[in-house]
mmCIF file of C-alpha atoms in Angstrom:
data_model
loop_
_atom_site.group_PDB
_atom_site.id
_atom_site.type_symbol
_atom_site.label_atom_id
_atom_site.label_comp_id
_atom_site.label_asym_id
_atom_site.label_seq_id
_atom_site.Cartn_x
_atom_site.Cartn_y
_atom_site.Cartn_z
ATOM 1 C CA MET A 1 -12.501 -47.831 -32.108
ATOM 2 C CA THR A 2 -12.364 -44.831 -30.615
ATOM 3 C CA LEU A 3 -10.677 -41.743 -30.429
ATOM 4 C CA SER A 4 -7.907 -42.959 -27.049
ATOM 5 C CA SER A 5 -7.208 -46.373 -29.114
ATOM 6 C CA PRO A 6 -3.725 -47.161 -29.132
ATOM 7 C CA THR A 7 -1.445 -46.885 -32.202
ATOM 8 C CA SER A 8 2.133 -48.074 -32.842
ATOM 9 C CA PRO A 9 4.266 -46.965 -35.247
ATOM 10 C CA GLU A 10 3.453 -50.454 -37.189
ATOM 11 C CA GLU A 11 0.490 -49.491 -37.170
ATOM 12 C CA PRO A 12 0.230 -45.342 -36.946
ATOM 13 C CA TRP A 13 -3.550 -43.472 -37.889
ATOM 14 C CA PRO A 14 -3.758 -41.043 -40.525
ATOM 15 C CA VAL A 15 -4.403 -37.956 -40.781
ATOM 16 C CA ARG A 16 -7.496 -38.418 -42.224
ATOM 17 C CA THR A 17 -8.221 -40.972 -39.220
ATOM 18 C CA VAL A 18 -7.705 -38.633 -36.465
ATOM 19 C CA ALA A 19 -9.074 -35.834 -38.243
ATOM 20 C CA ARG A 20 -13.139 -37.753 -38.859
ATOM 21 C CA LYS A 21 -12.635 -39.049 -35.081
ATOM 22 C CA ILE A 22 -11.666 -35.449 -33.334
ATOM 23 C CA ALA A 23 -14.563 -34.294 -36.389
ATOM 24 C CA ASP A 24 -17.520 -37.180 -34.344
ATOM 25 C CA TRP A 25 -16.168 -35.970 -30.677
ATOM 26 C CA ILE A 26 -16.782 -32.992 -31.475
ATOM 27 C CA ASN A 27 -19.755 -33.227 -33.103
ATOM 28 C CA ARG A 28 -21.057 -34.431 -29.944
ATOM 29 C CA LEU A 29 -21.171 -31.663 -28.112
ATOM 30 C CA GLY A 30 -24.205 -29.671 -27.466
ATOM 31 C CA THR A 31 -25.178 -25.763 -29.056
ATOM 32 C CA ILE A 32 -23.116 -23.734 -26.227
ATOM 33 C CA TRP A 33 -24.131 -19.024 -25.583
ATOM 34 C CA VAL A 34 -20.440 -17.133 -25.808
ATOM 35 C CA GLU A 35 -19.719 -13.988 -25.695
ATOM 36 C CA GLY A 36 -17.498 -11.326 -25.924
ATOM 37 C CA GLN A 37 -16.115 -8.616 -28.438
ATOM 38 C CA ILE A 38 -15.965 -8.778 -32.794
ATOM 39 C CA THR A 39 -12.408 -8.538 -33.464
ATOM 40 C CA GLN A 40 -13.593 -9.131 -37.747
ATOM 41 C CA ILE A 41 -15.539 -10.046 -40.039
ATOM 42 C CA SER A 42 -15.293 -11.462 -43.539
ATOM 43 C CA LEU A 43 -18.088 -11.285 -45.568
ATOM 44 C CA ARG A 44 -18.139 -10.541 -49.362
ATOM 45 C CA PRO A 45 -20.352 -10.547 -51.542
ATOM 46 C CA GLY A 46 -22.971 -13.513 -53.146
ATOM 47 C CA ALA A 47 -20.337 -15.939 -50.202
ATOM 48 C CA ALA A 48 -23.504 -17.560 -48.389
ATOM 49 C CA THR A 49 -21.050 -18.147 -45.488
ATOM 50 C CA ALA A 50 -19.483 -15.079 -43.110
ATOM 51 C CA PHE A 51 -16.905 -16.282 -41.050
ATOM 52 C CA LEU A 52 -15.639 -13.885 -38.162
ATOM 53 C CA THR A 53 -13.225 -14.008 -35.190
ATOM 54 C CA LEU A 54 -14.514 -13.366 -31.124
ATOM 55 C CA ARG A 55 -12.167 -12.583 -28.671
ATOM 56 C CA ASP A 56 -12.510 -11.974 -25.157
ATOM 57 C CA PRO A 57 -10.964 -8.593 -23.833
ATOM 58 C CA SER A 58 -9.579 -9.666 -21.169
ATOM 59 C CA ALA A 59 -7.572 -11.849 -22.568
ATOM 60 C CA ASP A 60 -5.045 -12.889 -25.885
ATOM 61 C CA VAL A 61 -7.680 -15.519 -26.925
ATOM 62 C CA SER A 62 -9.991 -15.744 -29.329
ATOM 63 C CA LEU A 63 -12.629 -18.510 -31.019
ATOM 64 C CA THR A 64 -13.453 -18.579 -35.074
ATOM 65 C CA LEU A 65 -17.442 -18.126 -35.693
ATOM 66 C CA THR A 66 -19.088 -19.318 -38.992
ATOM 67 C CA CYS A 67 -22.462 -18.456 -39.400
ATOM 68 C CA ALA A 68 -24.751 -17.783 -42.250
ATOM 69 C CA ALA A 69 -24.533 -14.501 -44.861
ATOM 70 C CA ALA A 70 -28.032 -13.689 -44.633
ATOM 71 C CA MET A 71 -28.298 -13.608 -41.219
ATOM 72 C CA LEU A 72 -25.416 -11.265 -40.941
ATOM 73 C CA ARG A 73 -27.041 -8.697 -43.153
ATOM 74 C CA LYS A 74 -30.112 -8.067 -41.455
ATOM 75 C CA MET A 75 -28.977 -7.767 -37.725
ATOM 76 C CA GLU A 76 -29.683 -4.720 -36.736
ATOM 77 C CA PRO A 77 -27.466 -1.956 -36.024
ATOM 78 C CA PRO A 78 -24.917 -3.858 -38.192
ATOM 79 C CA LEU A 79 -22.732 -5.782 -36.949
ATOM 80 C CA THR A 80 -18.837 -3.767 -36.161
ATOM 81 C CA ASP A 81 -15.094 -4.018 -35.213
ATOM 82 C CA GLY A 82 -14.993 -4.986 -31.184
ATOM 83 C CA SER A 83 -19.111 -4.861 -30.394
ATOM 84 C CA ARG A 84 -20.351 -7.575 -27.396
ATOM 85 C CA VAL A 85 -22.148 -9.929 -28.202
ATOM 86 C CA VAL A 86 -23.388 -13.204 -27.274
ATOM 87 C CA VAL A 87 -23.702 -15.714 -29.520
ATOM 88 C CA HIS A 88 -25.185 -18.871 -30.232
ATOM 89 C CA GLY A 89 -23.428 -22.131 -31.826
ATOM 90 C CA LYS A 90 -22.256 -25.545 -32.526
ATOM 91 C CA PRO A 91 -18.509 -26.837 -32.460
ATOM 92 C CA THR A 92 -17.403 -27.256 -35.616
ATOM 93 C CA PHE A 93 -14.795 -29.658 -36.235
ATOM 94 C CA PHE A 94 -13.702 -28.864 -40.601
ATOM 95 C CA VAL A 95 -11.580 -32.447 -41.909
ATOM 96 C CA GLY A 96 -10.567 -30.933 -44.591
ATOM 97 C CA ARG A 97 -8.450 -27.520 -43.265
ATOM 98 C CA GLY A 98 -8.680 -29.269 -39.271
ATOM 99 C CA THR A 99 -9.428 -26.039 -37.890
ATOM 100 C CA LEU A 100 -12.139 -25.320 -35.463
ATOM 101 C CA SER A 101 -15.251 -23.087 -35.353
ATOM 102 C CA LEU A 102 -18.199 -21.737 -34.087
ATOM 103 C CA ARG A 103 -21.456 -22.942 -35.428
ATOM 104 C CA VAL A 104 -23.046 -19.570 -35.122
ATOM 105 C CA ASP A 105 -26.972 -19.753 -35.667
ATOM 106 C CA GLU A 106 -27.983 -16.625 -33.726
ATOM 107 C CA ILE A 107 -26.254 -13.618 -31.920
ATOM 108 C CA ARG A 108 -27.211 -10.648 -29.981
ATOM 109 C CA ALA A 109 -25.485 -7.386 -29.640
ATOM 110 C CA VAL A 110 -25.036 -7.059 -26.037
ATOM 111 C CA GLY A 111 -27.331 -3.360 -25.254
ATOM 112 C CA ILE A 112 -25.966 0.183 -23.389
ATOM 113 C CA GLY A 113 -28.418 -0.834 -21.066
ATOM 114 C CA GLU A 114 -27.241 -4.330 -20.244
ATOM 115 C CA LEU A 115 -23.875 -3.624 -20.008
ATOM 116 C CA LEU A 116 -24.378 -0.897 -18.165
ATOM 117 C CA ALA A 117 -25.776 -3.514 -15.786
ATOM 118 C CA ARG A 118 -23.210 -6.227 -16.029
ATOM 119 C CA ILE A 119 -19.908 -2.829 -14.681
ATOM 120 C CA GLU A 120 -22.582 -2.124 -12.512
ATOM 121 C CA ARG A 121 -22.602 -5.505 -10.381
ATOM 122 C CA LEU A 122 -19.137 -6.015 -10.849
ATOM 123 C CA ARG A 123 -18.863 -2.179 -9.196
ATOM 124 C CA GLN A 124 -19.997 -3.607 -6.527
ATOM 125 C CA LEU A 125 -18.090 -7.139 -6.007
ATOM 126 C CA LEU A 126 -14.780 -5.378 -6.441
ATOM 127 C CA LYS A 127 -16.141 -2.401 -3.773
ATOM 128 C CA ALA A 128 -17.171 -5.756 -0.910
ATOM 129 C CA GLU A 129 -13.973 -6.157 -1.843
ATOM 130 C CA GLY A 130 -12.355 -3.450 -1.144
ATOM 131 C CA LEU A 131 -10.869 -2.263 -4.387
ATOM 132 C CA PHE A 132 -12.601 1.441 -3.622
ATOM 133 C CA ASP A 133 -10.957 2.069 0.153
ATOM 134 C CA PRO A 134 -9.711 5.322 0.246
ATOM 135 C CA ALA A 135 -7.360 3.973 2.892
ATOM 136 C CA ARG A 136 -5.358 1.931 -0.113
ATOM 137 C CA LYS A 137 -4.959 4.658 -2.794
ATOM 138 C CA ARG A 138 -1.266 6.142 -2.467
ATOM 139 C CA PRO A 139 -0.157 9.829 -2.535
ATOM 140 C CA LEU A 140 2.203 10.986 -5.409
ATOM 141 C CA PRO A 141 5.369 12.010 -5.468
ATOM 142 C CA PHE A 142 6.422 15.826 -5.403
ATOM 143 C CA LEU A 143 8.145 15.754 -8.499
ATOM 144 C CA PRO A 144 8.316 12.696 -9.097
ATOM 145 C CA ASN A 145 11.789 11.076 -10.704
ATOM 146 C CA ARG A 146 9.874 10.285 -14.673
ATOM 147 C CA VAL A 147 6.300 10.177 -15.686
ATOM 148 C CA GLY A 148 4.931 6.634 -16.664
ATOM 149 C CA LEU A 149 1.905 7.129 -20.215
ATOM 150 C CA ILE A 150 -0.247 5.039 -20.608
ATOM 151 C CA THR A 151 -2.519 5.948 -23.747
ATOM 152 C CA GLY A 152 -3.381 5.943 -27.412
ATOM 153 C CA ARG A 153 -0.549 7.012 -30.484
ATOM 154 C CA ALA A 154 -0.920 10.390 -31.239
ATOM 155 C CA SER A 155 -3.775 10.957 -28.972
ATOM 156 C CA ALA A 156 -5.160 14.479 -27.747
ATOM 157 C CA ALA A 157 -5.179 12.761 -24.898
ATOM 158 C CA GLU A 158 -1.833 12.184 -24.918
ATOM 159 C CA HIS A 159 -0.678 15.757 -26.535
ATOM 160 C CA ASP A 160 -2.855 17.072 -23.110
ATOM 161 C CA VAL A 161 -1.117 15.224 -20.538
ATOM 162 C CA LEU A 162 2.645 15.931 -21.783
ATOM 163 C CA THR A 163 1.683 19.758 -23.415
ATOM 164 C CA ASN A 164 -0.314 20.938 -19.923
ATOM 165 C CA ALA A 165 2.979 19.354 -17.699
ATOM 166 C CA GLN A 166 5.493 20.440 -19.227
ATOM 167 C CA LEU A 167 3.870 23.627 -19.964
ATOM 168 C CA ARG A 168 4.367 23.391 -15.780
ATOM 169 C CA TRP A 169 7.385 21.598 -15.198
ATOM 170 C CA PRO A 170 10.116 22.056 -18.459
ATOM 171 C CA ALA A 171 11.888 19.042 -16.967
ATOM 172 C CA VAL A 172 9.584 16.423 -16.287
ATOM 173 C CA GLN A 173 10.316 13.411 -18.660
ATOM 174 C CA PHE A 174 8.230 10.555 -19.167
ATOM 175 C CA GLU A 175 8.249 7.359 -19.714
ATOM 176 C CA VAL A 176 5.549 6.801 -22.970
ATOM 177 C CA ARG A 177 3.678 3.720 -23.907
ATOM 178 C CA ASN A 178 1.317 3.947 -27.053
ATOM 179 C CA VAL A 179 -1.546 1.257 -26.617
ATOM 180 C CA ALA A 180 -5.327 0.491 -28.109
ATOM 181 C CA VAL A 181 -8.120 2.228 -25.912
ATOM 182 C CA GLN A 182 -10.883 0.859 -27.486
ATOM 183 C CA GLY A 183 -11.710 -2.735 -28.671
ATOM 184 C CA SER A 184 -10.993 -5.847 -28.294
ATOM 185 C CA THR A 185 -7.233 -5.600 -28.217
ATOM 186 C CA ALA A 186 -7.027 -2.522 -26.274
ATOM 187 C CA VAL A 187 -7.151 -4.238 -22.090
ATOM 188 C CA PRO A 188 -3.827 -6.929 -23.468
ATOM 189 C CA GLN A 189 -1.785 -3.749 -23.869
ATOM 190 C CA ILE A 190 -2.978 -2.526 -22.042
ATOM 191 C CA LEU A 191 -2.169 -4.813 -18.801
ATOM 192 C CA THR A 192 1.145 -5.154 -20.457
ATOM 193 C CA ALA A 193 2.323 -1.380 -20.337
ATOM 194 C CA LEU A 194 0.792 -1.255 -17.152
ATOM 195 C CA GLN A 195 3.198 -4.220 -15.693
ATOM 196 C CA GLU A 196 6.178 -2.890 -18.255
ATOM 197 C CA LEU A 197 5.821 1.170 -16.548
ATOM 198 C CA ASP A 198 5.513 -0.737 -12.966
ATOM 199 C CA ARG A 199 9.385 -2.386 -13.149
ATOM 200 C CA MET A 200 10.608 0.159 -14.210
ATOM 201 C CA PRO A 201 12.184 1.572 -10.362
ATOM 202 C CA GLU A 202 12.542 5.142 -12.494
ATOM 203 C CA VAL A 203 8.631 6.183 -13.201
ATOM 204 C CA ASP A 204 7.415 6.709 -9.685
ATOM 205 C CA VAL A 205 4.090 7.707 -10.595
ATOM 206 C CA ILE A 206 1.477 6.349 -14.015
ATOM 207 C CA VAL A 207 -0.748 7.447 -16.515
ATOM 208 C CA LEU A 208 -3.707 5.865 -18.094
ATOM 209 C CA ALA A 209 -4.802 8.753 -20.406
ATOM 210 C CA ARG A 210 -8.014 9.147 -23.220
ATOM 211 C CA GLY A 211 -10.421 10.841 -24.344
ATOM 212 C CA GLY A 212 -14.320 10.322 -24.647
ATOM 213 C CA GLY A 213 -16.812 8.362 -26.193
ATOM 214 C CA SER A 214 -19.375 6.224 -26.136
ATOM 215 C CA VAL A 215 -20.108 3.613 -23.578
ATOM 216 C CA GLU A 216 -18.914 0.885 -25.923
ATOM 217 C CA ASP A 217 -15.714 2.710 -26.674
ATOM 218 C CA LEU A 218 -14.783 2.865 -23.294
ATOM 219 C CA LEU A 219 -15.833 -0.168 -21.940
ATOM 220 C CA PRO A 220 -12.058 -1.836 -21.886
ATOM 221 C CA PHE A 221 -11.164 0.936 -18.979
ATOM 222 C CA SER A 222 -13.882 -1.177 -16.685
ATOM 223 C CA ASP A 223 -12.643 -4.717 -17.137
ATOM 224 C CA GLU A 224 -11.993 -6.803 -14.671
ATOM 225 C CA ALA A 225 -8.487 -7.782 -15.184
ATOM 226 C CA LEU A 226 -7.422 -3.624 -16.034
ATOM 227 C CA CYS A 227 -9.193 -2.842 -12.869
ATOM 228 C CA ARG A 228 -6.889 -5.750 -10.115
ATOM 229 C CA ALA A 229 -4.332 -5.079 -11.953
ATOM 230 C CA VAL A 230 -4.094 -0.828 -11.939
ATOM 231 C CA SER A 231 -5.090 -1.907 -6.795
ATOM 232 C CA ALA A 232 -1.713 -4.375 -7.868
ATOM 233 C CA CYS A 233 0.691 -1.684 -8.727
ATOM 234 C CA ARG A 234 2.863 -0.735 -6.455
ATOM 235 C CA THR A 235 4.122 2.723 -8.257
ATOM 236 C CA PRO A 236 0.392 5.235 -8.179
ATOM 237 C CA VAL A 237 -1.630 5.487 -10.806
ATOM 238 C CA VAL A 238 -3.405 8.013 -12.819
ATOM 239 C CA SER A 239 -6.859 7.959 -13.645
ATOM 240 C CA ALA A 240 -7.624 10.574 -16.945
ATOM 241 C CA ILE A 241 -10.796 8.630 -19.039
ATOM 242 C CA GLY A 242 -12.265 10.356 -20.509
ATOM 243 C CA HIS A 243 -14.998 13.862 -20.470
ATOM 244 C CA GLU A 244 -16.089 14.393 -16.469
ATOM 245 C CA PRO A 245 -19.532 13.374 -17.222
ATOM 246 C CA ASP A 246 -17.461 9.694 -17.975
ATOM 247 C CA SER A 247 -16.462 7.374 -15.234
ATOM 248 C CA PRO A 248 -15.622 3.715 -16.359
ATOM 249 C CA LEU A 249 -13.898 1.292 -12.916
ATOM 250 C CA VAL A 250 -10.991 2.122 -13.022
ATOM 251 C CA ASP A 251 -11.646 5.643 -12.272
ATOM 252 C CA HIS A 252 -12.963 4.261 -8.561
ATOM 253 C CA VAL A 253 -9.448 2.071 -8.135
ATOM 254 C CA ALA A 254 -6.991 4.275 -9.558
ATOM 255 C CA ASP A 255 -4.739 6.063 -6.455
ATOM 256 C CA VAL A 256 -5.838 9.421 -8.279
ATOM 257 C CA ARG A 257 -8.907 9.898 -10.681
ATOM 258 C CA CYS A 258 -8.336 13.226 -12.892
ATOM 259 C CA SER A 259 -11.501 14.259 -14.945
ATOM 260 C CA THR A 260 -9.924 14.575 -17.593
ATOM 261 C CA PRO A 261 -5.470 13.980 -19.444
ATOM 262 C CA THR A 262 -5.354 17.423 -19.591
ATOM 263 C CA GLY A 263 -6.401 17.446 -15.398
ATOM 264 C CA ALA A 264 -3.783 14.141 -15.279
ATOM 265 C CA GLY A 265 -0.849 16.857 -17.055
ATOM 266 C CA LYS A 266 -1.814 19.772 -13.842
ATOM 267 C CA ARG A 267 -2.003 17.551 -11.466
ATOM 268 C CA VAL A 268 1.198 15.142 -11.699
ATOM 269 C CA VAL A 269 3.951 17.941 -11.761
ATOM 270 C CA PRO A 270 3.701 21.163 -10.030
ATOM 271 C CA ASP A 271 4.125 24.213 -11.553
ATOM 272 C CA VAL A 272 7.769 26.006 -11.879
ATOM 273 C CA ALA A 273 6.105 29.239 -11.790
ATOM 274 C CA GLU A 274 3.724 28.878 -8.397
ATOM 275 C CA GLU A 275 6.728 26.660 -6.767
ATOM 276 C CA THR A 276 9.130 29.801 -7.465
ATOM 277 C CA GLN A 277 6.869 32.126 -6.312
ATOM 278 C CA ARG A 278 6.604 30.001 -2.877
ATOM 279 C CA ILE A 279 10.639 29.768 -2.969
ATOM 280 C CA HIS A 280 11.086 33.655 -3.191
ATOM 281 C CA GLN A 281 7.841 34.411 -1.080
ATOM 282 C CA LEU A 282 9.932 32.352 2.159
ATOM 283 C CA ARG A 283 13.168 32.979 1.314
ATOM 284 C CA ASP A 284 11.211 37.077 2.162
ATOM 285 C CA ARG A 285 9.128 35.373 5.422
ATOM 286 C CA ALA A 286 13.071 34.092 6.300
ATOM 287 C CA ARG A 287 14.531 36.466 5.623
ATOM 288 C CA ARG A 288 11.608 39.109 7.512
ATOM 289 C CA ALA A 289 11.785 37.071 10.656
ATOM 290 C CA LEU A 290 15.806 36.707 10.049
ATOM 291 C CA HIS A 291 16.145 40.479 10.843
ATOM 292 C CA GLY A 292 13.482 41.213 12.863
ATOM 293 C CA TRP A 293 15.074 38.439 15.513
ATOM 294 C CA VAL A 294 18.581 40.437 14.444
ATOM 295 C CA ASP A 295 16.800 43.695 15.797
ATOM 296 C CA ARG A 296 15.041 42.147 18.882
ATOM 297 C CA GLU A 297 18.772 41.133 20.178
ATOM 298 C CA ARG A 298 20.535 44.119 19.058
ATOM 299 C CA ARG A 299 17.714 46.084 21.113
ATOM 300 C CA LEU A 300 18.231 44.175 23.256
ATOM 301 C CA LEU A 301 22.244 44.125 23.906
ATOM 302 C CA ASP A 302 21.724 48.105 23.584
ATOM 303 C CA ALA A 303 19.187 47.748 26.977
ATOM 304 C CA LEU A 304 21.838 45.824 27.809
ATOM 305 C CA ARG A 305 24.896 48.192 27.494
ATOM 306 C CA SER A 306 23.061 51.123 28.918
ATOM 307 C CA ARG A 307 22.466 49.244 32.508
ATOM 308 C CA PRO A 308 24.706 51.403 35.063
ATOM 309 C CA VAL A 309 25.914 47.945 35.689
ATOM 310 C CA LEU A 310 27.685 47.523 31.704
ATOM 311 C CA ALA A 311 28.223 51.563 31.657
ATOM 312 C CA ASP A 312 30.985 51.781 34.865
ATOM 313 C CA PRO A 313 31.214 48.387 35.679
ATOM 314 C CA PHE A 314 34.135 49.069 37.935
ATOM 315 C CA GLY A 315 31.383 52.124 39.881
ATOM 316 C CA PRO A 316 29.614 49.363 41.679
ATOM 317 C CA LEU A 317 32.548 47.477 42.891
ATOM 318 C CA GLU A 318 33.936 51.101 44.382
ATOM 319 C CA ARG A 319 30.824 51.450 46.072
ATOM 320 C CA ARG A 320 31.003 47.862 47.182
ATOM 321 C CA ALA A 321 34.372 48.608 48.629
ATOM 322 C CA GLU A 322 33.466 51.748 50.451
ATOM 323 C CA GLN A 323 30.872 50.412 51.824
ATOM 324 C CA VAL A 324 33.226 47.474 52.782
ATOM 325 C CA GLU A 325 35.531 49.435 54.551
ATOM 326 C CA LEU A 326 32.662 51.181 55.227
ATOM 327 C CA LEU A 327 31.875 49.032 57.216
ATOM 328 C CA HIS A 328 35.135 47.323 58.245
ATOM 329 C CA ASP A 329 36.077 50.672 59.932
ATOM 330 C CA ARG A 330 32.182 50.348 62.630
ATOM 331 C CA ALA A 331 33.090 46.254 63.057
ATOM 332 C CA ARG A 332 36.584 46.935 63.912
ATOM 333 C CA ARG A 333 35.122 50.800 66.175
ATOM 334 C CA ALA A 334 32.534 48.594 67.928
ATOM 335 C CA MET A 335 35.069 46.403 68.221
ATOM 336 C CA THR A 336 37.227 48.836 70.558
ATOM 337 C CA THR A 337 34.495 49.884 72.436
ATOM 338 C CA ALA A 338 33.242 46.726 73.250
ATOM 339 C CA LEU A 339 36.849 45.505 74.552
ATOM 340 C CA ASN A 340 37.042 49.140 76.867
ATOM 341 C CA ASN A 341 33.071 48.656 78.459
ATOM 342 C CA GLU A 342 34.717 45.306 79.139
ATOM 343 C CA ARG A 343 38.225 45.781 80.462
ATOM 344 C CA HIS A 344 36.105 48.610 82.749
ATOM 345 C CA ALA A 345 33.885 46.353 84.043
ATOM 346 C CA LEU A 346 36.246 44.609 84.846
ATOM 347 C CA THR A 347 38.177 46.659 86.481
ATOM 348 C CA ALA A 348 35.384 48.201 87.933
ATOM 349 C CA THR A 349 34.776 44.204 89.565
ATOM 350 C CA ARG A 350 38.571 43.667 90.296
ATOM 351 C CA SER A 351 38.257 46.747 92.386
ATOM 352 C CA ARG A 352 35.102 45.798 94.156
ATOM 353 C CA LEU A 353 37.085 42.314 94.933
ATOM 354 C CA THR A 354 39.338 44.313 95.966
ATOM 355 C CA THR A 355 37.600 46.441 98.324
ATOM 356 C CA LEU A 356 35.867 43.885 99.987
ATOM 357 C CA GLY A 357 38.220 40.882 100.247
ATOM 358 C CA PRO A 358 40.088 40.346 103.210
ATOM 359 C CA ALA A 359 43.259 42.255 103.176
ATOM 360 C CA ALA A 360 41.854 45.431 102.083
ATOM 361 C CA THR A 361 39.323 45.362 105.202
ATOM 362 C CA LEU A 362 41.984 44.236 107.483
ATOM 363 C CA ALA A 363 44.247 46.829 105.766
ATOM 364 C CA ARG A 364 41.232 49.380 107.477
ATOM 365 C CA GLY A 365 41.894 48.076 110.819
ATOM 366 C CA TYR A 366 38.846 46.097 110.579
ATOM 367 C CA ALA A 367 39.221 42.256 111.019
ATOM 368 C CA ILE A 368 36.607 38.882 110.033
ATOM 369 C CA VAL A 369 36.700 36.952 113.207
ATOM 370 C CA GLN A 370 35.089 33.358 113.930
ATOM 371 C CA ARG A 371 34.411 32.316 117.011
ATOM 372 C CA VAL A 372 33.122 28.506 118.286
ATOM 373 C CA GLU A 373 30.397 28.490 120.967
ATOM 374 C CA ASP A 374 28.751 24.655 121.892
ATOM 375 C CA GLY A 375 30.172 23.532 119.074
ATOM 376 C CA VAL A 376 28.920 25.578 116.364
ATOM 377 C CA ASP A 377 31.315 28.112 113.983
ATOM 378 C CA GLY A 378 30.086 31.918 114.475
ATOM 379 C CA VAL A 379 32.248 35.154 112.242
ATOM 380 C CA LEU A 380 33.665 38.426 113.911
ATOM 381 C CA ARG A 381 32.115 41.024 112.035
ATOM 382 C CA SER A 382 34.684 42.941 113.336
ATOM 383 C CA VAL A 383 36.686 42.876 116.663
ATOM 384 C CA GLU A 384 34.552 45.606 118.456
ATOM 385 C CA GLU A 385 32.015 42.778 119.735
ATOM 386 C CA ALA A 386 34.363 40.791 120.921
ATOM 387 C CA PRO A 387 34.458 41.795 124.968
ATOM 388 C CA PRO A 388 36.816 43.644 125.670
ATOM 389 C CA GLY A 389 39.866 43.049 127.163
ATOM 390 C CA THR A 390 40.174 39.792 124.623
ATOM 391 C CA ARG A 391 42.647 38.640 122.913
ATOM 392 C CA LEU A 392 42.644 37.691 119.019
ATOM 393 C CA ARG A 393 44.377 35.584 117.011
ATOM 394 C CA VAL A 394 44.545 36.028 113.047
ATOM 395 C CA ARG A 395 45.030 33.415 111.170
ATOM 396 C CA VAL A 396 47.039 33.954 108.266
ATOM 397 C CA VAL A 397 47.619 31.159 104.471
ATOM 398 C CA ASP A 398 49.903 32.425 101.725
ATOM 399 C CA GLY A 399 49.282 36.374 102.654
ATOM 400 C CA ALA A 400 45.903 36.616 103.207
ATOM 401 C CA ILE A 401 43.072 35.929 106.655
ATOM 402 C CA GLN A 402 41.959 32.915 107.002
ATOM 403 C CA ALA A 403 40.361 33.641 110.751
ATOM 404 C CA VAL A 404 40.076 35.764 113.123
ATOM 405 C CA VAL A 405 39.519 33.990 116.799
ATOM 406 C CA PRO A 406 39.913 34.677 120.243
ATOM 407 C CA ASP A 407 42.538 33.196 122.408
ATOM 408 C CA ARG A 408 41.786 31.215 125.226
ATOM 409 C CA ALA A 409 44.696 31.343 126.194
ATOM 410 C CA GLY A 410 45.087 35.039 127.091
#
């Protein structure tokens, strides 16, 4: 019978059969290498077998390990909780307890050099994906409504952030989440706190704070899952991990990196004294600008009022009225003179016309005579032009002499 053989309510398998079949199936599996973080070591004095718990640093998953106690005692340096290791073993199912464990025959502590190499490979991967791109960085709010703080419980980092922020802006409000900041449970707890704060609309900025430590202590802040979670946050994130030389990967993914928790406390809020002084300076500048503008306008008004047109507004009108009257008189005199001249010219012209007219000529004893000889009309300019003894005939029409001709009949 195999593990997949059919069963029925009438023919069920007993527990021992199921356990034995599971054990047989697991025992056929080969050996494997597993990497993780030691979270619990159970090594009783005089015991031949030691029990350990190996945890995934990026997920809430663990696996029980068993190994020879002598092998564990011989390790230098000794294993401690939080150590990163690579183990070689074979899955084993204990029929009596119905538990699965990994029977380990070799444990290798992950050295600093190997840890740094893995961090560097992850750094290059995240950088190639653009998670370090400055264009992704979001600016921090000038004055956040509430600051989210993820840090260790009663830690110096928490004290530094809270104290420095409150010294700069006493009214600042914090939403604190205390988590493990090193060890196997650090990453899951930080991820949970980060997601919780990111969902709160009143939190405008999130600070990740931790004091200094060794490379192993700061490993959670170079975890890939945490880096991707920080990059995916909608709320700006400030990283304040360790001291100035420390540079975990989350520093490159966060929107703002502060070298220390103290720097983070000073960075997330403005200084109330500086802002008050800036307000006073702006008020003084505004006051001086307003006074200067008022003074300029007052001087302009004084200059305008001192001008003759405003000092004596009726004077120019009166002078213009006098000029208009003078010009009016000149125009009247000029027009009168022109009319008189034209009247005299007309009178002279009329006199000349009267003098040169036929009536005046006749009145002086002269006549204008027209004669016709051989079909050609002629005009006698005077009576003396007619031959002696010639009788003249004068034709008058409407009181005017029209013609003077010889009287042929006489």
